[in-house]
Amino acid sequence: MQCVPLACFQVIRCRAAVAWAPGKLSVEEVEVAPPKAGEVRIKLVATGICRTDEHLLQGCFPNAEFPVIPGISSHTGMWRMQLLISEPQHLLPDKTTRFSCKGKQIHHFLWVSTFAEYTVVPEYTVAKIDAAAPLDKVCLFGCGFSTGYGAAINTAKVKPGSTCAVFGLGGIGLSVVMGCKAAGASRIIGVDINKDKFAKAKELGATDCINPRDFQKPIQEVLTEMTGQGVDYSFEAIGHKDTMIAALASCNMSTGVCVMIGELDSGSEISIDPTLLLTGRTWKGTVLGGSWKTRECIPKLVSSYLEKKFNSDLLITHTLPFAKVNEGFELLRAGKSIRTVLLF
């Protein structure tokens, strides 16, 4: 018979960043109920600020409900993420919450909610990693890094010697650059209106970086001229209608593959010229790196990191104490950070 510590059955009081409504976060004392069958209560050490969290705070995330504790540095698997986006609420699978604050129930965010010192998640979303891994570095693997890296490796299946264009050089876009490099792409063109990101992009594997504002013609025409016939693979990691269409149009018209990673506002629609697809281009979407499976991919990515097969540390530009979570979002909005890690 195995003895279970009494603390496992008790409510824990701890700090969490609560969004009572779209806008700023408020650091509050919350109550975290014990896990139910098939759940795990986790103590957080570090978490990254993701653009998806900002999307939630702007009130643009599909079916968002407030109050909520954001934080998506976790990997629930592609099919589960698709389910969560389509669900009209953000609770645990049994349609209840483990969070409360000031007598009110607080929603979970995508079954994760890492902006809390303790959180409760479904057991199948948890992966065991090498104990030697620095948690303040590999916390990026739960969402940001694996999303971009997997978009190149899994979704696009970039081939050696190919040409790639990456629209948006934030944390996701730079992870795409790293994935394209790992796949053996011969030319990786970064596209961004913030030139301050170019040095980092080249350090991570981009061969060229261009600013659309430096040209009088559409950026897809610039890319077609640079490559002769359009790129083999393009990736949109921003979440704008115009750049999604430009990314598609920048592909080789016969064999090009465009992957959408960026998140549009809830309810948005895109109108395109159908000839962009009729001529042979392929347009794909991806969620959390495509075919990644939590318990297989996260430990492998961590092992690859420890073996120095890539240096994802370069994505981390700021490290802040958890109490400064709003400062981290201000850095993101100002374009001054790639990834900010919060330490508890």
Tab-separated table of C-alpha atoms in Angstrom:
chain	number	residue	atom	x	y	z
A	1	MET	CA	0.000	0.000	0.000
A	2	GLN	CA	1.354	3.386	-0.959
A	3	CYS	CA	0.918	6.292	1.410
A	4	VAL	CA	-0.154	9.601	-0.121
A	5	PRO	CA	0.925	12.835	1.622
A	6	LEU	CA	-1.947	14.658	3.295
A	7	ALA	CA	-1.003	17.857	1.441
A	8	CYS	CA	-2.117	16.244	-1.808
A	9	PHE	CA	-5.730	16.431	-0.595
A	10	GLN	CA	-5.602	19.987	0.728
A	11	VAL	CA	-6.374	23.294	-0.927
A	12	ILE	CA	-3.220	25.287	-1.650
A	13	ARG	CA	-3.125	29.071	-1.431
A	14	CYS	CA	-0.605	30.700	-3.735
A	15	ARG	CA	0.010	33.620	-6.096
A	16	ALA	CA	-1.427	33.725	-9.577
A	17	ALA	CA	-1.873	36.328	-12.309
A	18	VAL	CA	-5.605	36.697	-12.870
A	19	ALA	CA	-7.217	38.445	-15.830
A	20	TRP	CA	-10.553	39.584	-14.436
A	21	ALA	CA	-11.401	41.014	-17.861
A	22	PRO	CA	-9.488	41.765	-21.080
A	23	GLY	CA	-6.545	44.020	-20.285
A	24	LYS	CA	-4.020	43.831	-17.471
A	25	LEU	CA	-3.246	40.979	-15.143
A	26	SER	CA	-3.612	41.264	-11.393
A	27	VAL	CA	-1.360	39.216	-9.119
A	28	GLU	CA	-3.693	37.721	-6.514
A	29	GLU	CA	-3.764	35.060	-3.847
A	30	VAL	CA	-5.796	32.185	-5.259
A	31	GLU	CA	-6.940	28.849	-3.969
A	32	VAL	CA	-5.959	25.749	-5.940
A	33	ALA	CA	-8.082	22.704	-5.156
A	34	PRO	CA	-6.534	19.234	-5.046
A	35	PRO	CA	-6.493	17.214	-8.267
A	36	LYS	CA	-9.224	14.743	-9.092
A	37	ALA	CA	-8.736	11.313	-10.648
A	38	GLY	CA	-6.612	11.553	-13.788
A	39	GLU	CA	-5.216	14.976	-12.856
A	40	VAL	CA	-1.916	16.292	-11.508
A	41	ARG	CA	-1.251	19.357	-9.370
A	42	ILE	CA	2.050	20.928	-10.328
A	43	LYS	CA	4.352	23.441	-8.674
A	44	LEU	CA	5.627	25.946	-11.252
A	45	VAL	CA	9.262	27.072	-11.297
A	46	ALA	CA	9.359	29.093	-14.516
A	47	THR	CA	7.085	29.934	-17.431
A	48	GLY	CA	7.387	31.905	-20.634
A	49	ILE	CA	5.156	34.723	-21.885
A	50	CYS	CA	3.579	33.656	-25.160
A	51	ARG	CA	1.860	35.715	-27.858
A	52	THR	CA	-1.180	33.472	-27.317
A	53	ASP	CA	-1.443	34.849	-23.779
A	54	GLU	CA	-1.454	38.369	-25.219
A	55	HIS	CA	-4.132	37.306	-27.692
A	56	LEU	CA	-6.235	36.202	-24.729
A	57	LEU	CA	-5.676	39.461	-22.839
A	58	GLN	CA	-6.752	41.440	-25.895
A	59	GLY	CA	-10.048	39.569	-25.860
A	60	CYS	CA	-9.317	38.079	-29.276
A	61	PHE	CA	-8.964	34.403	-28.384
A	62	PRO	CA	-11.800	32.105	-29.544
A	63	ASN	CA	-14.430	31.506	-26.856
A	64	ALA	CA	-12.367	33.236	-24.164
A	65	GLU	CA	-14.010	33.455	-20.750
A	66	PHE	CA	-13.070	35.665	-17.807
A	67	PRO	CA	-11.878	35.718	-15.101
A	68	VAL	CA	-9.052	33.438	-16.186
A	69	ILE	CA	-5.466	32.542	-15.307
A	70	PRO	CA	-3.443	32.610	-18.569
A	71	GLY	CA	-0.186	30.833	-19.296
A	72	ILE	CA	0.394	28.284	-22.070
A	73	SER	CA	3.888	26.957	-21.610
A	74	SER	CA	2.601	23.423	-21.981
A	75	HIS	CA	1.900	20.975	-24.759
A	76	THR	CA	-1.496	19.310	-24.809
A	77	GLY	CA	-1.191	17.640	-28.199
A	78	MET	CA	-2.651	18.745	-31.496
A	79	TRP	CA	-6.068	17.106	-31.342
A	80	ARG	CA	-6.651	18.286	-27.788
A	81	MET	CA	-5.730	21.861	-28.736
A	82	GLN	CA	-8.198	21.729	-31.626
A	83	LEU	CA	-10.854	20.520	-29.197
A	84	LEU	CA	-10.093	23.265	-26.700
A	85	ILE	CA	-10.259	26.032	-29.299
A	86	SER	CA	-13.691	24.817	-30.408
A	87	GLU	CA	-15.076	24.400	-26.880
A	88	PRO	CA	-17.267	27.271	-25.569
A	89	GLN	CA	-15.508	27.336	-22.184
A	90	HIS	CA	-12.094	26.976	-20.560
A	91	LEU	CA	-12.362	24.502	-17.738
A	92	LEU	CA	-10.817	21.119	-17.081
A	93	PRO	CA	-12.171	18.125	-19.032
A	94	ASP	CA	-14.869	17.455	-16.415
A	95	LYS	CA	-16.178	21.025	-17.000
A	96	THR	CA	-15.109	22.289	-13.570
A	97	THR	CA	-12.283	24.499	-12.315
A	98	ARG	CA	-9.678	24.014	-9.588
A	99	PHE	CA	-9.087	27.770	-9.166
A	100	SER	CA	-10.926	30.292	-7.032
A	101	CYS	CA	-10.169	33.816	-5.852
A	102	LYS	CA	-12.139	36.122	-3.575
A	103	GLY	CA	-14.988	33.660	-3.548
A	104	LYS	CA	-15.229	33.508	-7.348
A	105	GLN	CA	-14.408	30.637	-9.657
A	106	ILE	CA	-11.516	31.321	-12.048
A	107	HIS	CA	-11.264	29.730	-15.481
A	108	HIS	CA	-8.326	27.648	-16.665
A	109	PHE	CA	-6.671	28.513	-19.974
A	110	LEU	CA	-6.356	25.588	-22.378
A	111	TRP	CA	-6.100	23.150	-19.436
A	112	VAL	CA	-2.778	24.711	-18.460
A	113	SER	CA	-2.736	28.130	-16.704
A	114	THR	CA	0.971	28.402	-15.916
A	115	PHE	CA	0.690	31.939	-14.533
A	116	ALA	CA	0.229	30.468	-11.081
A	117	GLU	CA	2.590	29.007	-8.511
A	118	TYR	CA	0.469	25.848	-8.608
A	119	THR	CA	-1.819	24.561	-11.341
A	120	VAL	CA	-3.880	21.445	-11.995
A	121	VAL	CA	-3.716	19.740	-15.391
A	122	PRO	CA	-4.899	16.469	-16.954
A	123	GLU	CA	-2.323	13.760	-16.294
A	124	TYR	CA	-1.869	13.000	-20.002
A	125	THR	CA	-0.567	16.532	-20.666
A	126	VAL	CA	2.472	15.939	-18.458
A	127	ALA	CA	5.838	14.644	-19.665
A	128	LYS	CA	8.853	13.565	-17.623
A	129	ILE	CA	12.107	15.185	-18.728
A	130	ASP	CA	15.777	14.831	-17.861
A	131	ALA	CA	16.337	16.095	-14.315
A	132	ALA	CA	19.487	17.880	-15.501
A	133	ALA	CA	17.475	20.273	-17.691
A	134	PRO	CA	17.369	23.905	-16.498
A	135	LEU	CA	13.661	24.625	-16.064
A	136	ASP	CA	14.077	28.351	-16.691
A	137	LYS	CA	15.333	27.496	-20.193
A	138	VAL	CA	13.370	24.447	-21.314
A	139	CYS	CA	10.044	25.960	-20.229
A	140	LEU	CA	9.937	27.316	-23.804
A	141	PHE	CA	9.566	23.789	-25.169
A	142	GLY	CA	6.022	23.429	-23.921
A	143	CYS	CA	4.626	25.831	-26.492
A	144	GLY	CA	6.655	28.525	-28.265
A	145	PHE	CA	9.760	26.715	-29.407
A	146	SER	CA	8.060	23.427	-30.239
A	147	THR	CA	5.353	25.263	-32.214
A	148	GLY	CA	7.754	27.023	-34.569
A	149	TYR	CA	10.367	24.293	-34.756
A	150	GLY	CA	7.664	21.670	-35.357
A	151	ALA	CA	6.008	23.767	-38.075
A	152	ALA	CA	9.190	23.395	-40.128
A	153	ILE	CA	10.051	19.814	-39.190
A	154	ASN	CA	6.619	18.203	-38.946
A	155	THR	CA	4.075	20.297	-40.824
A	156	ALA	CA	6.081	21.581	-43.788
A	157	LYS	CA	8.663	18.789	-43.723
A	158	VAL	CA	11.319	21.139	-45.065
A	159	LYS	CA	13.768	19.355	-47.354
A	160	PRO	CA	17.555	19.801	-47.497
A	161	GLY	CA	18.675	22.430	-49.988
A	162	SER	CA	15.303	24.198	-50.086
A	163	THR	CA	14.474	27.896	-49.789
A	164	CYS	CA	12.273	29.230	-46.994
A	165	ALA	CA	10.683	32.545	-46.021
A	166	VAL	CA	9.622	33.250	-42.446
A	167	PHE	CA	7.157	36.104	-41.897
A	168	GLY	CA	7.563	37.426	-38.366
A	169	LEU	CA	10.741	37.068	-36.330
A	170	GLY	CA	9.334	36.813	-32.841
A	171	GLY	CA	9.732	33.746	-30.662
A	172	ILE	CA	7.687	31.516	-32.968
A	173	GLY	CA	9.244	32.790	-36.188
A	174	LEU	CA	12.776	32.429	-34.875
A	175	SER	CA	11.946	28.879	-33.801
A	176	VAL	CA	10.813	28.259	-37.383
A	177	VAL	CA	14.190	29.581	-38.558
A	178	MET	CA	15.916	27.083	-36.268
A	179	GLY	CA	13.715	24.277	-37.588
A	180	CYS	CA	14.447	25.174	-41.210
A	181	LYS	CA	18.157	25.242	-40.471
A	182	ALA	CA	17.999	21.868	-38.713
A	183	ALA	CA	16.169	20.445	-41.736
A	184	GLY	CA	18.975	21.555	-44.045
A	185	ALA	CA	17.391	24.504	-45.871
A	186	SER	CA	19.988	26.305	-47.966
A	187	ARG	CA	18.355	29.724	-47.840
A	188	ILE	CA	16.197	31.102	-45.025
A	189	ILE	CA	14.782	34.586	-45.529
A	190	GLY	CA	13.410	36.392	-42.480
A	191	VAL	CA	10.713	39.021	-43.038
A	192	ASP	CA	9.885	41.589	-40.372
A	193	ILE	CA	9.261	45.338	-40.036
A	194	ASN	CA	11.418	45.440	-36.893
A	195	LYS	CA	15.051	45.513	-38.016
A	196	ASP	CA	16.215	45.061	-34.436
A	197	LYS	CA	15.352	41.374	-34.800
A	198	PHE	CA	17.572	40.751	-37.820
A	199	ALA	CA	20.822	40.125	-35.941
A	200	LYS	CA	19.193	37.473	-33.759
A	201	ALA	CA	17.559	35.849	-36.788
A	202	LYS	CA	20.901	35.560	-38.568
A	203	GLU	CA	22.527	34.193	-35.437
A	204	LEU	CA	19.908	31.445	-35.396
A	205	GLY	CA	20.221	30.529	-39.064
A	206	ALA	CA	18.582	33.106	-41.345
A	207	THR	CA	20.662	33.787	-44.450
A	208	ASP	CA	18.813	36.996	-45.384
A	209	CYS	CA	16.532	39.441	-43.572
A	210	ILE	CA	14.299	41.991	-45.273
A	211	ASN	CA	11.918	44.734	-44.167
A	212	PRO	CA	8.779	45.088	-46.342
A	213	ARG	CA	8.817	48.839	-45.693
A	214	ASP	CA	12.094	49.129	-47.574
A	215	PHE	CA	10.395	48.230	-50.873
A	216	GLN	CA	7.867	49.906	-53.152
A	217	LYS	CA	6.439	46.606	-54.357
A	218	PRO	CA	4.566	43.845	-52.480
A	219	ILE	CA	6.876	41.665	-50.416
A	220	GLN	CA	5.779	38.523	-52.276
A	221	GLU	CA	7.137	40.034	-55.474
A	222	VAL	CA	10.402	40.867	-53.718
A	223	LEU	CA	10.759	37.287	-52.513
A	224	THR	CA	9.948	35.892	-55.953
A	225	GLU	CA	12.656	38.079	-57.482
A	226	MET	CA	15.152	37.092	-54.780
A	227	THR	CA	14.621	33.390	-55.373
A	228	GLY	CA	13.789	33.340	-59.079
A	229	GLN	CA	10.523	31.420	-58.777
A	230	GLY	CA	9.292	31.841	-55.233
A	231	VAL	CA	10.323	29.997	-52.090
A	232	ASP	CA	9.783	26.300	-51.506
A	233	TYR	CA	8.303	26.912	-48.063
A	234	SER	CA	6.848	29.991	-46.379
A	235	PHE	CA	5.676	30.423	-42.798
A	236	GLU	CA	3.397	33.109	-41.382
A	237	ALA	CA	4.119	33.605	-37.689
A	238	ILE	CA	2.366	36.936	-37.118
A	239	GLY	CA	-1.385	36.483	-37.420
A	240	HIS	CA	-2.323	39.176	-39.964
A	241	LYS	CA	-4.559	38.636	-42.970
A	242	ASP	CA	-2.296	40.534	-45.352
A	243	THR	CA	0.848	38.675	-44.363
A	244	MET	CA	-0.919	35.319	-44.590
A	245	ILE	CA	-1.855	36.058	-48.195
A	246	ALA	CA	1.613	37.440	-48.923
A	247	ALA	CA	3.216	34.317	-47.462
A	248	LEU	CA	1.078	32.110	-49.694
A	249	ALA	CA	1.798	34.221	-52.765
A	250	SER	CA	5.552	34.148	-52.082
A	251	CYS	CA	5.653	30.365	-52.625
A	252	ASN	CA	6.652	28.680	-55.847
A	253	MET	CA	3.354	28.557	-57.726
A	254	SER	CA	3.700	24.900	-58.686
A	255	THR	CA	5.149	23.207	-55.620
A	256	GLY	CA	5.344	25.777	-52.826
A	257	VAL	CA	4.017	25.035	-49.334
A	258	CYS	CA	2.755	27.786	-47.030
A	259	VAL	CA	2.186	27.115	-43.334
A	260	MET	CA	0.006	29.381	-41.198
A	261	ILE	CA	1.080	29.583	-37.562
A	262	GLY	CA	-0.065	33.044	-36.486
A	263	GLU	CA	-3.414	33.503	-34.754
A	264	LEU	CA	-6.067	35.717	-36.318
A	265	ASP	CA	-8.628	37.435	-34.122
A	266	SER	CA	-11.634	35.286	-33.276
A	267	GLY	CA	-14.199	35.314	-36.091
A	268	SER	CA	-11.791	36.641	-38.711
A	269	GLU	CA	-12.100	35.589	-42.333
A	270	ILE	CA	-9.607	35.753	-45.220
A	271	SER	CA	-10.434	36.398	-48.875
A	272	ILE	CA	-7.887	35.172	-51.426
A	273	ASP	CA	-7.484	34.913	-55.162
A	274	PRO	CA	-8.235	31.209	-55.830
A	275	THR	CA	-5.565	31.072	-58.534
A	276	LEU	CA	-2.973	31.174	-55.757
A	277	LEU	CA	-4.028	27.618	-54.981
A	278	LEU	CA	-5.230	26.422	-58.375
A	279	THR	CA	-1.747	26.765	-59.798
A	280	GLY	CA	-0.381	24.191	-57.345
A	281	ARG	CA	0.527	25.840	-54.065
A	282	THR	CA	-0.333	24.055	-50.809
A	283	TRP	CA	-1.717	26.034	-47.868
A	284	LYS	CA	-1.555	24.432	-44.425
A	285	GLY	CA	-2.299	25.377	-40.870
A	286	THR	CA	-0.517	24.061	-37.808
A	287	VAL	CA	-1.168	23.940	-34.076
A	288	LEU	CA	1.607	23.346	-31.546
A	289	GLY	CA	4.103	22.015	-34.048
A	290	GLY	CA	1.860	19.651	-35.976
A	291	SER	CA	2.294	16.000	-35.066
A	292	TRP	CA	4.221	16.443	-31.800
A	293	LYS	CA	3.095	14.072	-29.063
A	294	THR	CA	3.739	15.331	-25.556
A	295	ARG	CA	5.388	12.357	-23.916
A	296	GLU	CA	7.516	11.576	-26.937
A	297	CYS	CA	8.558	14.963	-28.253
A	298	ILE	CA	9.185	17.077	-25.153
A	299	PRO	CA	11.714	14.686	-23.561
A	300	LYS	CA	13.437	14.291	-26.944
A	301	LEU	CA	13.632	18.054	-27.469
A	302	VAL	CA	15.047	18.462	-23.979
A	303	SER	CA	17.647	15.760	-24.678
A	304	SER	CA	18.594	17.464	-27.934
A	305	TYR	CA	18.947	20.740	-26.057
A	306	LEU	CA	21.219	19.150	-23.446
A	307	GLU	CA	23.257	17.629	-26.279
A	308	LYS	CA	23.614	21.179	-27.693
A	309	LYS	CA	22.018	20.311	-31.018
A	310	PHE	CA	20.397	23.757	-30.962
A	311	ASN	CA	20.609	26.798	-28.716
A	312	SER	CA	17.088	27.863	-27.826
A	313	ASP	CA	18.514	29.989	-24.984
A	314	LEU	CA	19.033	32.708	-27.588
A	315	LEU	CA	15.243	33.146	-27.745
A	316	ILE	CA	15.184	34.349	-24.121
A	317	THR	CA	15.801	38.089	-24.006
A	318	HIS	CA	14.410	38.868	-20.552
A	319	THR	CA	14.017	37.059	-17.239
A	320	LEU	CA	11.722	38.642	-14.648
A	321	PRO	CA	10.286	37.751	-11.250
A	322	PHE	CA	6.679	36.626	-11.488
A	323	ALA	CA	5.433	39.791	-9.780
A	324	LYS	CA	6.542	41.762	-12.866
A	325	VAL	CA	4.343	39.794	-15.262
A	326	ASN	CA	2.729	42.975	-16.640
A	327	GLU	CA	6.172	44.413	-17.372
A	328	GLY	CA	6.861	41.300	-19.420
A	329	PHE	CA	3.767	41.943	-21.538
A	330	GLU	CA	4.770	45.576	-22.019
A	331	LEU	CA	8.113	44.395	-23.420
A	332	LEU	CA	6.263	42.055	-25.781
A	333	ARG	CA	3.900	44.776	-27.019
A	334	ALA	CA	6.770	47.179	-27.567
A	335	GLY	CA	8.657	44.633	-29.678
A	336	LYS	CA	11.549	44.693	-27.222
A	337	SER	CA	11.464	41.039	-26.221
A	338	ILE	CA	11.471	37.739	-28.050
A	339	ARG	CA	10.680	35.575	-25.055
A	340	THR	CA	10.395	36.704	-21.442
A	341	VAL	CA	10.679	34.018	-18.778
A	342	LEU	CA	8.950	34.538	-15.448
A	343	LEU	CA	10.504	32.990	-12.344
A	344	PHE	CA	8.398	32.013	-9.312
